GROMACS .gro file of N, CA and C in nm:
model
  501
    1LEU      N    1  -8.410   9.477   3.116
    1LEU     CA    2  -8.444   9.363   3.033
    1LEU      C    3  -8.585   9.381   2.978
    2PRO      N    4  -8.602   9.465   2.877
    2PRO     CA    5  -8.736   9.495   2.828
    2PRO      C    6  -8.797   9.380   2.748
    3ILE      N    7  -8.923   9.351   2.779
    3ILE     CA    8  -8.997   9.247   2.707
    3ILE      C    9  -9.124   9.310   2.653
    4ALA      N   10  -9.145   9.298   2.522
    4ALA     CA   11  -9.268   9.345   2.460
    4ALA      C   12  -9.372   9.234   2.472
    5PHE      N   13  -9.483   9.264   2.537
    5PHE     CA   14  -9.588   9.165   2.556
    5PHE      C   15  -9.699   9.176   2.453
    6GLY      N   16  -9.710   9.287   2.385
    6GLY     CA   17  -9.815   9.306   2.287
    6GLY      C   18  -9.883   9.439   2.307
    7LYS      N   19 -10.005   9.449   2.256
    7LYS     CA   20 -10.080   9.574   2.268
    7LYS      C   21 -10.189   9.561   2.373
    8MET      N   22 -10.211   9.673   2.441
    8MET     CA   23 -10.320   9.679   2.538
    8MET      C   24 -10.449   9.713   2.466
    9ILE      N   25 -10.557   9.711   2.538
    9ILE     CA   26 -10.688   9.732   2.479
    9ILE      C   27 -10.701   9.869   2.412
   10ASP      N   28 -10.625   9.968   2.460
   10ASP     CA   29 -10.629  10.102   2.401
   10ASP      C   30 -10.530  10.120   2.287
   11GLY      N   31 -10.460  10.012   2.248
   11GLY     CA   32 -10.368  10.018   2.135
   11GLY      C   33 -10.224  10.051   2.172
   12GLN      N   34 -10.198  10.083   2.297
   12GLN     CA   35 -10.062  10.112   2.342
   12GLN      C   36  -9.982   9.983   2.351
   13VAL      N   37  -9.856   9.989   2.313
   13VAL     CA   38  -9.768   9.873   2.324
   13VAL      C   39  -9.732   9.854   2.471
   14TYR      N   40  -9.744   9.731   2.518
   14TYR     CA   41  -9.712   9.702   2.658
   14TYR      C   42  -9.574   9.638   2.666
   15VAL      N   43  -9.482   9.707   2.732
   15VAL     CA   44  -9.345   9.659   2.752
   15VAL      C   45  -9.320   9.661   2.902
   16ASP      N   46  -9.257   9.554   2.954
   16ASP     CA   47  -9.224   9.549   3.096
   16ASP      C   48  -9.081   9.501   3.112
   17ASP      N   49  -9.031   9.510   3.233
   17ASP     CA   50  -8.892   9.477   3.264
   17ASP      C   51  -8.883   9.339   3.329
   18LEU      N   52  -8.814   9.247   3.264
   18LEU     CA   53  -8.798   9.112   3.318
   18LEU      C   54  -8.723   9.113   3.451
   19ALA      N   55  -8.636   9.210   3.470
   19ALA     CA   56  -8.560   9.219   3.596
   19ALA      C   57  -8.652   9.241   3.716
   20LYS      N   58  -8.769   9.299   3.693
   20LYS     CA   59  -8.865   9.322   3.801
   20LYS      C   60  -8.952   9.200   3.828
   21MET      N   61  -8.954   9.106   3.736
   21MET     CA   62  -9.034   8.983   3.752
   21MET      C   63  -8.948   8.865   3.710
   22PRO      N   64  -8.858   8.822   3.795
   22PRO     CA   65  -8.758   8.725   3.753
   22PRO      C   66  -8.808   8.584   3.724
   23HIS      N   67  -8.933   8.554   3.755
   23HIS     CA   68  -8.987   8.421   3.726
   23HIS      C   69  -9.117   8.435   3.648
   24ILE      N   70  -9.122   8.372   3.533
   24ILE     CA   71  -9.244   8.374   3.452
   24ILE      C   72  -9.280   8.229   3.421
   25LEU      N   73  -9.405   8.194   3.442
   25LEU     CA   74  -9.456   8.063   3.405
   25LEU      C   75  -9.563   8.085   3.300
   26ILE      N   76  -9.544   8.026   3.184
   26ILE     CA   77  -9.641   8.038   3.076
   26ILE      C   78  -9.712   7.903   3.064
   27ALA      N   79  -9.842   7.905   3.084
   27ALA     CA   80  -9.920   7.781   3.080
   27ALA      C   81 -10.039   7.800   2.989
   28GLY      N   82 -10.088   7.690   2.936
   28GLY     CA   83 -10.206   7.695   2.851
   28GLY      C   84 -10.223   7.567   2.773
   29ALA      N   85 -10.336   7.557   2.707
   29ALA     CA   86 -10.367   7.438   2.628
   29ALA      C   87 -10.283   7.436   2.500
   30THR      N   88 -10.279   7.321   2.436
   30THR     CA   89 -10.210   7.308   2.309
   30THR      C   90 -10.269   7.406   2.209
   31GLY      N   91 -10.182   7.478   2.141
   31GLY     CA   92 -10.227   7.573   2.041
   31GLY      C   93 -10.267   7.709   2.096
   32ALA      N   94 -10.245   7.731   2.225
   32ALA     CA   95 -10.287   7.857   2.288
   32ALA      C   96 -10.186   7.970   2.266
   33GLY      N   97 -10.066   7.940   2.219
   33GLY     CA   98  -9.968   8.044   2.191
   33GLY      C   99  -9.853   8.054   2.291
   34LYS      N  100  -9.830   7.947   2.367
   34LYS     CA  101  -9.720   7.950   2.465
   34LYS      C  102  -9.586   7.969   2.395
   35SER      N  103  -9.562   7.896   2.290
   35SER     CA  104  -9.436   7.907   2.218
   35SER      C  105  -9.420   8.043   2.153
   36VAL      N  106  -9.528   8.099   2.104
   36VAL     CA  107  -9.523   8.234   2.048
   36VAL      C  108  -9.482   8.333   2.156
   37GLY      N  109  -9.535   8.315   2.277
   37GLY     CA  110  -9.499   8.401   2.389
   37GLY      C  111  -9.352   8.390   2.424
   38ILE      N  112  -9.301   8.267   2.430
   38ILE     CA  113  -9.159   8.246   2.460
   38ILE      C  114  -9.072   8.310   2.352
   39ASN      N  115  -9.108   8.289   2.226
   39ASN     CA  116  -9.030   8.346   2.117
   39ASN      C  117  -9.034   8.498   2.117
   40SER      N  118  -9.146   8.557   2.155
   40SER     CA  119  -9.152   8.704   2.161
   40SER      C  120  -9.066   8.758   2.275
   41ILE      N  121  -9.059   8.685   2.386
   41ILE     CA  122  -8.972   8.726   2.497
   41ILE      C  123  -8.826   8.722   2.452
   42ILE      N  124  -8.787   8.612   2.390
   42ILE     CA  125  -8.649   8.598   2.343
   42ILE      C  126  -8.616   8.706   2.240
   43THR      N  127  -8.706   8.728   2.144
   43THR     CA  128  -8.683   8.826   2.039
   43THR      C  129  -8.672   8.967   2.097
   44SER      N  130  -8.759   9.000   2.192
   44SER     CA  131  -8.752   9.132   2.256
   44SER      C  132  -8.615   9.156   2.318
   45LEU      N  133  -8.566   9.055   2.387
   45LEU     CA  134  -8.436   9.068   2.453
   45LEU      C  135  -8.322   9.075   2.352
   46LEU      N  136  -8.331   8.996   2.245
   46LEU     CA  137  -8.226   8.998   2.143
   46LEU      C  138  -8.218   9.133   2.072
   47TYR      N  139  -8.332   9.195   2.047
   47TYR     CA  140  -8.333   9.324   1.981
   47TYR      C  141  -8.277   9.435   2.069
   48ARG      N  142  -8.293   9.425   2.198
   48ARG     CA  143  -8.258   9.533   2.288
   48ARG      C  144  -8.120   9.519   2.353
   49MET      N  145  -8.075   9.396   2.376
   49MET     CA  146  -7.954   9.373   2.455
   49MET      C  147  -7.835   9.334   2.367
   50HIS      N  148  -7.718   9.368   2.415
   50HIS     CA  149  -7.592   9.330   2.350
   50HIS      C  150  -7.545   9.196   2.409
   51PRO      N  151  -7.476   9.113   2.331
   51PRO     CA  152  -7.429   8.985   2.386
   51PRO      C  153  -7.342   8.996   2.510
   52SER      N  154  -7.275   9.108   2.530
   52SER     CA  155  -7.193   9.122   2.651
   52SER      C  156  -7.278   9.152   2.774
   53ASP      N  157  -7.406   9.185   2.753
   53ASP     CA  158  -7.495   9.218   2.864
   53ASP      C  159  -7.602   9.113   2.890
   54LEU      N  160  -7.610   9.010   2.807
   54LEU     CA  161  -7.715   8.910   2.821
   54LEU      C  162  -7.669   8.774   2.771
   55LYS      N  163  -7.694   8.673   2.851
   55LYS     CA  164  -7.668   8.534   2.811
   55LYS      C  165  -7.793   8.452   2.840
   56PHE      N  166  -7.823   8.361   2.751
   56PHE     CA  167  -7.936   8.270   2.767
   56PHE      C  168  -7.887   8.131   2.802
   57VAL      N  169  -7.959   8.063   2.888
   57VAL     CA  170  -7.946   7.919   2.907
   57VAL      C  171  -8.078   7.863   2.861
   58MET      N  172  -8.075   7.781   2.758
   58MET     CA  173  -8.198   7.727   2.701
   58MET      C  174  -8.204   7.576   2.718
   59ILE      N  175  -8.319   7.531   2.767
   59ILE     CA  176  -8.340   7.389   2.790
   59ILE      C  177  -8.468   7.349   2.718
   60ASP      N  178  -8.456   7.251   2.629
   60ASP     CA  179  -8.569   7.207   2.547
   60ASP      C  180  -8.569   7.055   2.538
   61PRO      N  181  -8.632   6.986   2.635
   61PRO     CA  182  -8.629   6.840   2.635
   61PRO      C  183  -8.693   6.775   2.512
   62LYS      N  184  -8.787   6.844   2.448
   62LYS     CA  185  -8.852   6.787   2.329
   62LYS      C  186  -8.776   6.816   2.200
   63LYS      N  187  -8.673   6.898   2.208
   63LYS     CA  188  -8.584   6.928   2.095
   63LYS      C  189  -8.655   6.996   1.978
   64ILE      N  190  -8.764   7.067   2.004
   64ILE     CA  191  -8.843   7.123   1.895
   64ILE      C  192  -8.844   7.275   1.896
   65GLU      N  193  -8.887   7.333   2.006
   65GLU     CA  194  -8.919   7.476   2.010
   65GLU      C  195  -8.798   7.568   2.004
   66LEU      N  196  -8.691   7.536   2.074
   66LEU     CA  197  -8.580   7.630   2.087
   66LEU      C  198  -8.463   7.601   1.994
   67SER      N  199  -8.473   7.499   1.912
   67SER     CA  200  -8.361   7.457   1.828
   67SER      C  201  -8.315   7.565   1.730
   68LEU      N  202  -8.405   7.654   1.689
   68LEU     CA  203  -8.365   7.757   1.592
   68LEU      C  204  -8.269   7.859   1.653
   69TYR      N  205  -8.255   7.859   1.785
   69TYR     CA  206  -8.164   7.954   1.850
   69TYR      C  207  -8.021   7.901   1.862
   70THR      N  208  -7.992   7.784   1.808
   70THR     CA  209  -7.855   7.732   1.814
   70THR      C  210  -7.757   7.824   1.740
   71LYS      N  211  -7.806   7.903   1.648
   71LYS     CA  212  -7.720   7.996   1.573
   71LYS      C  213  -7.664   8.106   1.663
   72LEU      N  214  -7.720   8.122   1.781
   72LEU     CA  215  -7.673   8.225   1.875
   72LEU      C  216  -7.560   8.174   1.964
   73LYS      N  217  -7.513   8.054   1.938
   73LYS     CA  218  -7.415   7.987   2.025
   73LYS      C  219  -7.295   8.075   2.059
   74LYS      N  220  -7.238   8.142   1.962
   74LYS     CA  221  -7.115   8.219   1.985
   74LYS      C  222  -7.141   8.355   2.049
   75HIS      N  223  -7.266   8.396   2.055
   75HIS     CA  224  -7.295   8.531   2.102
   75HIS      C  225  -7.377   8.535   2.230
   76PHE      N  226  -7.493   8.471   2.230
   76PHE     CA  227  -7.588   8.489   2.339
   76PHE      C  228  -7.606   8.366   2.429
   77LEU      N  229  -7.560   8.249   2.388
   77LEU     CA  230  -7.588   8.129   2.466
   77LEU      C  231  -7.476   8.100   2.566
   78ALA      N  232  -7.517   8.078   2.690
   78ALA     CA  233  -7.422   8.038   2.794
   78ALA      C  234  -7.423   7.886   2.798
   79THR      N  235  -7.309   7.827   2.776
   79THR     CA  236  -7.298   7.681   2.778
   79THR      C  237  -7.179   7.642   2.866
   80SER      N  238  -7.158   7.514   2.874
   80SER     CA  239  -7.046   7.462   2.952
   80SER      C  240  -6.952   7.388   2.860
   81SER      N  241  -6.825   7.395   2.887
   81SER     CA  242  -6.726   7.330   2.800
   81SER      C  243  -6.737   7.178   2.802
   82ASP      N  244  -6.793   7.121   2.908
   82ASP     CA  245  -6.804   6.976   2.914
   82ASP      C  246  -6.939   6.924   2.863
   83ILE      N  247  -7.021   7.012   2.808
   83ILE     CA  248  -7.150   6.972   2.750
   83ILE      C  249  -7.143   7.000   2.600
   84ASN      N  250  -7.182   6.900   2.521
   84ASN     CA  251  -7.165   6.910   2.377
   84ASN      C  252  -7.286   6.967   2.303
   85GLU      N  253  -7.381   7.029   2.371
   85GLU     CA  254  -7.495   7.090   2.303
   85GLU      C  255  -7.516   7.233   2.352
   86SER      N  256  -7.558   7.319   2.260
   86SER     CA  257  -7.578   7.459   2.297
   86SER      C  258  -7.718   7.482   2.355
   87ILE      N  259  -7.816   7.409   2.307
   87ILE     CA  260  -7.950   7.408   2.366
   87ILE      C  261  -7.961   7.274   2.437
   88MET      N  262  -7.980   7.275   2.568
   88MET     CA  263  -7.982   7.151   2.645
   88MET      C  264  -8.109   7.071   2.612
   89THR      N  265  -8.089   6.947   2.567
   89THR     CA  266  -8.203   6.862   2.533
   89THR      C  267  -8.208   6.735   2.618
   90SER      N  268  -8.096   6.694   2.671
   90SER     CA  269  -8.096   6.573   2.754
   90SER      C  270  -8.108   6.612   2.901
   91SER      N  271  -8.172   6.527   2.977
   91SER     CA  272  -8.193   6.555   3.121
   91SER      C  273  -8.061   6.572   3.196
   92PRO      N  274  -7.962   6.483   3.177
   92PRO     CA  275  -7.836   6.502   3.250
   92PRO      C  276  -7.769   6.636   3.219
   93ASN      N  277  -7.773   6.678   3.092
   93ASN     CA  278  -7.715   6.807   3.056
   93ASN      C  279  -7.794   6.922   3.117
   94ALA      N  280  -7.926   6.909   3.119
   94ALA     CA  281  -8.010   7.013   3.179
   94ALA      C  282  -7.980   7.027   3.328
   95VAL      N  283  -7.969   6.914   3.396
   95VAL     CA  284  -7.938   6.917   3.540
   95VAL      C  285  -7.801   6.980   3.562
   96SER      N  286  -7.704   6.942   3.480
   96SER     CA  287  -7.569   6.996   3.493
   96SER      C  288  -7.565   7.147   3.471
   97ILE      N  289  -7.632   7.195   3.368
   97ILE     CA  290  -7.628   7.338   3.339
   97ILE      C  291  -7.704   7.417   3.446
   98LEU      N  292  -7.813   7.360   3.500
   98LEU     CA  293  -7.886   7.428   3.607
   98LEU      C  294  -7.802   7.436   3.735
   99LYS      N  295  -7.725   7.331   3.762
   99LYS     CA  296  -7.634   7.336   3.878
   99LYS      C  297  -7.526   7.442   3.856
  100SER      N  298  -7.479   7.455   3.732
  100SER     CA  299  -7.380   7.557   3.700
  100SER      C  300  -7.437   7.697   3.719
  101VAL      N  301  -7.563   7.715   3.678
  101VAL     CA  302  -7.628   7.845   3.694
  101VAL      C  303  -7.645   7.877   3.844
  102GLU      N  304  -7.679   7.775   3.922
  102GLU     CA  305  -7.693   7.794   4.066
  102GLU      C  306  -7.560   7.837   4.128
  103LYS      N  307  -7.452   7.773   4.087
  103LYS     CA  308  -7.319   7.809   4.139
  103LYS      C  309  -7.283   7.951   4.098
  104GLU      N  310  -7.312   7.986   3.975
  104GLU     CA  311  -7.286   8.122   3.926
  104GLU      C  312  -7.366   8.224   4.007
  105MET      N  313  -7.490   8.190   4.039
  105MET     CA  314  -7.575   8.279   4.117
  105MET      C  315  -7.515   8.304   4.255
  106GLU      N  316  -7.464   8.200   4.319
  106GLU     CA  317  -7.401   8.216   4.450
  106GLU      C  318  -7.278   8.307   4.441
  107GLU      N  319  -7.197   8.289   4.337
  107GLU     CA  320  -7.079   8.373   4.318
  107GLU      C  321  -7.120   8.519   4.293
  108ARG      N  322  -7.228   8.538   4.220
  108ARG     CA  323  -7.276   8.673   4.193
  108ARG      C  324  -7.326   8.740   4.320
  109TYR      N  325  -7.395   8.666   4.406
  109TYR     CA  326  -7.439   8.723   4.533
  109TYR      C  327  -7.319   8.772   4.614
  110ASN      N  328  -7.210   8.695   4.614
  110ASN     CA  329  -7.089   8.737   4.685
  110ASN      C  330  -7.032   8.865   4.625
  111LYS      N  331  -7.030   8.874   4.492
  111LYS     CA  332  -6.977   8.994   4.426
  111LYS      C  333  -7.065   9.115   4.454
  112LEU      N  334  -7.197   9.097   4.449
  112LEU     CA  335  -7.287   9.209   4.476
  112LEU      C  336  -7.270   9.257   4.620
  113ALA      N  337  -7.258   9.164   4.714
  113ALA     CA  338  -7.238   9.200   4.855
  113ALA      C  339  -7.106   9.273   4.872
  114ASN      N  340  -7.002   9.223   4.809
  114ASN     CA  341  -6.871   9.285   4.818
  114ASN      C  342  -6.871   9.426   4.760
  115ALA      N  343  -6.951   9.446   4.655
  115ALA     CA  344  -6.959   9.577   4.591
  115ALA      C  345  -7.055   9.671   4.663
  116GLY      N  346  -7.137   9.616   4.753
  116GLY     CA  347  -7.232   9.699   4.826
  116GLY      C  348  -7.350   9.744   4.743
  117VAL      N  349  -7.393   9.659   4.649
  117VAL     CA  350  -7.507   9.692   4.564
  117VAL      C  351  -7.610   9.580   4.571
  118ARG      N  352  -7.730   9.610   4.519
  118ARG     CA  353  -7.839   9.513   4.530
  118ARG      C  354  -7.876   9.447   4.398
  119ASN      N  355  -7.825   9.498   4.285
  119ASN     CA  356  -7.865   9.440   4.157
  119ASN      C  357  -7.754   9.454   4.053
  120ILE      N  358  -7.773   9.388   3.941
  120ILE     CA  359  -7.672   9.385   3.835
  120ILE      C  360  -7.652   9.523   3.774
  121GLU      N  361  -7.758   9.598   3.758
  121GLU     CA  362  -7.748   9.730   3.698
  121GLU      C  363  -7.657   9.822   3.780
  122ALA      N  364  -7.677   9.824   3.911
  122ALA     CA  365  -7.593   9.907   3.998
  122ALA      C  366  -7.449   9.856   4.000
  123TYR      N  367  -7.431   9.725   3.997
  123TYR     CA  368  -7.297   9.665   3.995
  123TYR      C  369  -7.222   9.708   3.868
  124ASN      N  370  -7.289   9.696   3.753
  124ASN     CA  371  -7.224   9.731   3.627
  124ASN      C  372  -7.193   9.881   3.618
  125LYS      N  373  -7.275   9.964   3.681
  125LYS     CA  374  -7.245  10.108   3.685
  125LYS      C  375  -7.117  10.133   3.763
  126LYS      N  376  -7.100  10.060   3.873
  126LYS     CA  377  -6.976  10.075   3.952
  126LYS      C  378  -6.855  10.026   3.874
  127ILE      N  379  -6.873   9.921   3.796
  127ILE     CA  380  -6.763   9.870   3.712
  127ILE      C  381  -6.723   9.977   3.611
  128LYS      N  382  -6.822  10.033   3.540
  128LYS     CA  383  -6.793  10.134   3.438
  128LYS      C  384  -6.727  10.259   3.496
  129SER      N  385  -6.770  10.299   3.615
  129SER     CA  386  -6.713  10.421   3.676
  129SER      C  387  -6.577  10.396   3.738
  130GLY      N  388  -6.535  10.270   3.749
  130GLY     CA  389  -6.406  10.238   3.808
  130GLY      C  390  -6.405  10.235   3.959
  131GLU      N  391  -6.523  10.232   4.020
  131GLU     CA  392  -6.531  10.231   4.166
  131GLU      C  393  -6.489  10.098   4.227
  132LEU      N  394  -6.500   9.991   4.151
  132LEU     CA  395  -6.466   9.859   4.206
  132LEU      C  396  -6.324   9.820   4.168
  133ARG      N  397  -6.248   9.791   4.266
  133ARG     CA  398  -6.111   9.743   4.247
  133ARG      C  399  -6.107   9.598   4.291
  134ASN      N  400  -6.023   9.521   4.230
  134ASN     CA  401  -6.011   9.379   4.263
  134ASN      C  402  -5.918   9.362   4.383
  135LYS      N  403  -5.969   9.396   4.503
  135LYS     CA  404  -5.892   9.382   4.626
  135LYS      C  405  -5.888   9.237   4.672
  136ASP      N  406  -6.001   9.173   4.664
  136ASP     CA  407  -6.015   9.033   4.708
  136ASP      C  408  -5.977   8.943   4.591
  137THR      N  409  -5.876   8.862   4.606
  137THR     CA  410  -5.830   8.778   4.495
  137THR      C  411  -5.931   8.669   4.458
  138ARG      N  412  -6.024   8.639   4.548
  138ARG     CA  413  -6.126   8.538   4.517
  138ARG      C  414  -6.239   8.595   4.433
  139LEU      N  415  -6.259   8.727   4.438
  139LEU     CA  416  -6.366   8.792   4.363
  139LEU      C  417  -6.306   8.884   4.259
  140VAL      N  418  -6.316   8.845   4.134
  140VAL     CA  419  -6.268   8.929   4.025
  140VAL      C  420  -6.388   9.007   3.970
  141HIS      N  421  -6.380   9.138   3.980
  141HIS     CA  422  -6.491   9.223   3.935
  141HIS      C  423  -6.475   9.255   3.787
  142ARG      N  424  -6.579   9.224   3.712
  142ARG     CA  425  -6.587   9.259   3.570
  142ARG      C  426  -6.734   9.273   3.535
  143ASN      N  427  -6.764   9.324   3.416
  143ASN     CA  428  -6.903   9.343   3.374
  143ASN      C  429  -6.982   9.213   3.391
  144MET      N  430  -7.101   9.224   3.449
  144MET     CA  431  -7.183   9.108   3.480
  144MET      C  432  -7.305   9.104   3.386
  145PRO      N  433  -7.308   9.011   3.291
  145PRO     CA  434  -7.426   9.002   3.204
  145PRO      C  435  -7.544   8.939   3.279
  146TYR      N  436  -7.663   8.974   3.235
  146TYR     CA  437  -7.782   8.907   3.285
  146TYR      C  438  -7.783   8.765   3.230
  147ILE      N  439  -7.835   8.671   3.306
  147ILE     CA  440  -7.853   8.535   3.259
  147ILE      C  441  -8.002   8.504   3.264
  148VAL      N  442  -8.058   8.469   3.148
  148VAL     CA  443  -8.200   8.435   3.139
  148VAL      C  444  -8.208   8.286   3.107
  149VAL      N  445  -8.273   8.212   3.197
  149VAL     CA  446  -8.290   8.068   3.179
  149VAL      C  447  -8.429   8.044   3.122
  150ILE      N  448  -8.434   7.976   3.008
  150ILE     CA  449  -8.562   7.944   2.945
  150ILE      C  450  -8.574   7.793   2.938
  151ILE      N  451  -8.680   7.742   2.999
  151ILE     CA  452  -8.705   7.598   2.998
  151ILE      C  453  -8.838   7.575   2.928
  152ASP      N  454  -8.833   7.509   2.814
  152ASP     CA  455  -8.956   7.473   2.744
  152ASP      C  456  -8.997   7.334   2.794
  153GLU      N  457  -9.122   7.320   2.829
  153GLU     CA  458  -9.176   7.193   2.879
  153GLU      C  459  -9.107   7.148   3.008
  154LEU      N  460  -9.119   7.229   3.110
  154LEU     CA  461  -9.063   7.197   3.242
  154LEU      C  462  -9.119   7.065   3.294
  155ALA      N  463  -9.245   7.040   3.269
  155ALA     CA  464  -9.307   6.915   3.317
  155ALA      C  465  -9.238   6.793   3.259
  156ASP      N  466  -9.205   6.797   3.131
  156ASP     CA  467  -9.134   6.684   3.068
  156ASP      C  468  -8.998   6.663   3.130
  157LEU      N  469  -8.931   6.772   3.161
  157LEU     CA  470  -8.799   6.763   3.224
  157LEU      C  471  -8.811   6.704   3.364
  158MET      N  472  -8.913   6.743   3.437
  158MET     CA  473  -8.931   6.693   3.573
  158MET      C  474  -8.971   6.547   3.576
  159ILE      N  475  -9.031   6.497   3.470
  159ILE     CA  476  -9.065   6.355   3.464
  159ILE      C  477  -8.938   6.271   3.464
  160THR      N  478  -8.835   6.319   3.396
  160THR     CA  479  -8.712   6.242   3.383
  160THR      C  480  -8.613   6.265   3.495
  161ALA      N  481  -8.616   6.384   3.558
  161ALA     CA  482  -8.517   6.414   3.662
  161ALA      C  483  -8.579   6.503   3.768
  162LYS      N  484  -8.687   6.455   3.828
  162LYS     CA  485  -8.766   6.537   3.922
  162LYS      C  486  -8.684   6.590   4.039
  163ARG      N  487  -8.617   6.504   4.111
  163ARG     CA  488  -8.546   6.546   4.230
  163ARG      C  489  -8.438   6.648   4.200
  164GLU      N  490  -8.359   6.623   4.097
  164GLU     CA  491  -8.249   6.712   4.064
  164GLU      C  492  -8.299   6.848   4.015
  165ILE      N  493  -8.406   6.848   3.936
  165ILE     CA  494  -8.461   6.973   3.884
  165ILE      C  495  -8.523   7.055   3.996
  166GLU      N  496  -8.596   6.991   4.086
  166GLU     CA  497  -8.654   7.063   4.199
  166GLU      C  498  -8.546   7.127   4.284
  167GLU      N  499  -8.437   7.057   4.306
  167GLU     CA  500  -8.327   7.115   4.385
  167GLU      C  501  -8.269   7.235   4.315
   0.00000   0.00000   0.00000
């Protein structure tokens, strides 16, 4: 999951792997470039990854920053059939989609353990090579896309649904 962060002091482009740093918190004053940073992360991933290998869950309680990504609904956005928005803007929908992501994460841990691997990359290699057979009827093995959750204005979301978001 390559992310272009910009140029270093010597002019070299700095790119790092999001898979190695699964949690990023971007903080700063108004006008400091937080949204530019989020957009560059999203753009880096969109340029490098195929929709079958990457899905985004986007939460934007202020309905401003992430709305331009609604056009990705059919390709890159992971949504739920019982939620009527592709970018989550309401607190109940945000809580619901985060609970869905948590459930998906638990199912993925079971699949990774069953496959005897530690990460998505190794799992998908086993899928491609045909090493994984669907022996267990509860675990269906297929290509596992990365899921990147982007929450703009986490503090605003926590004001409206603190307990549920913390969980």
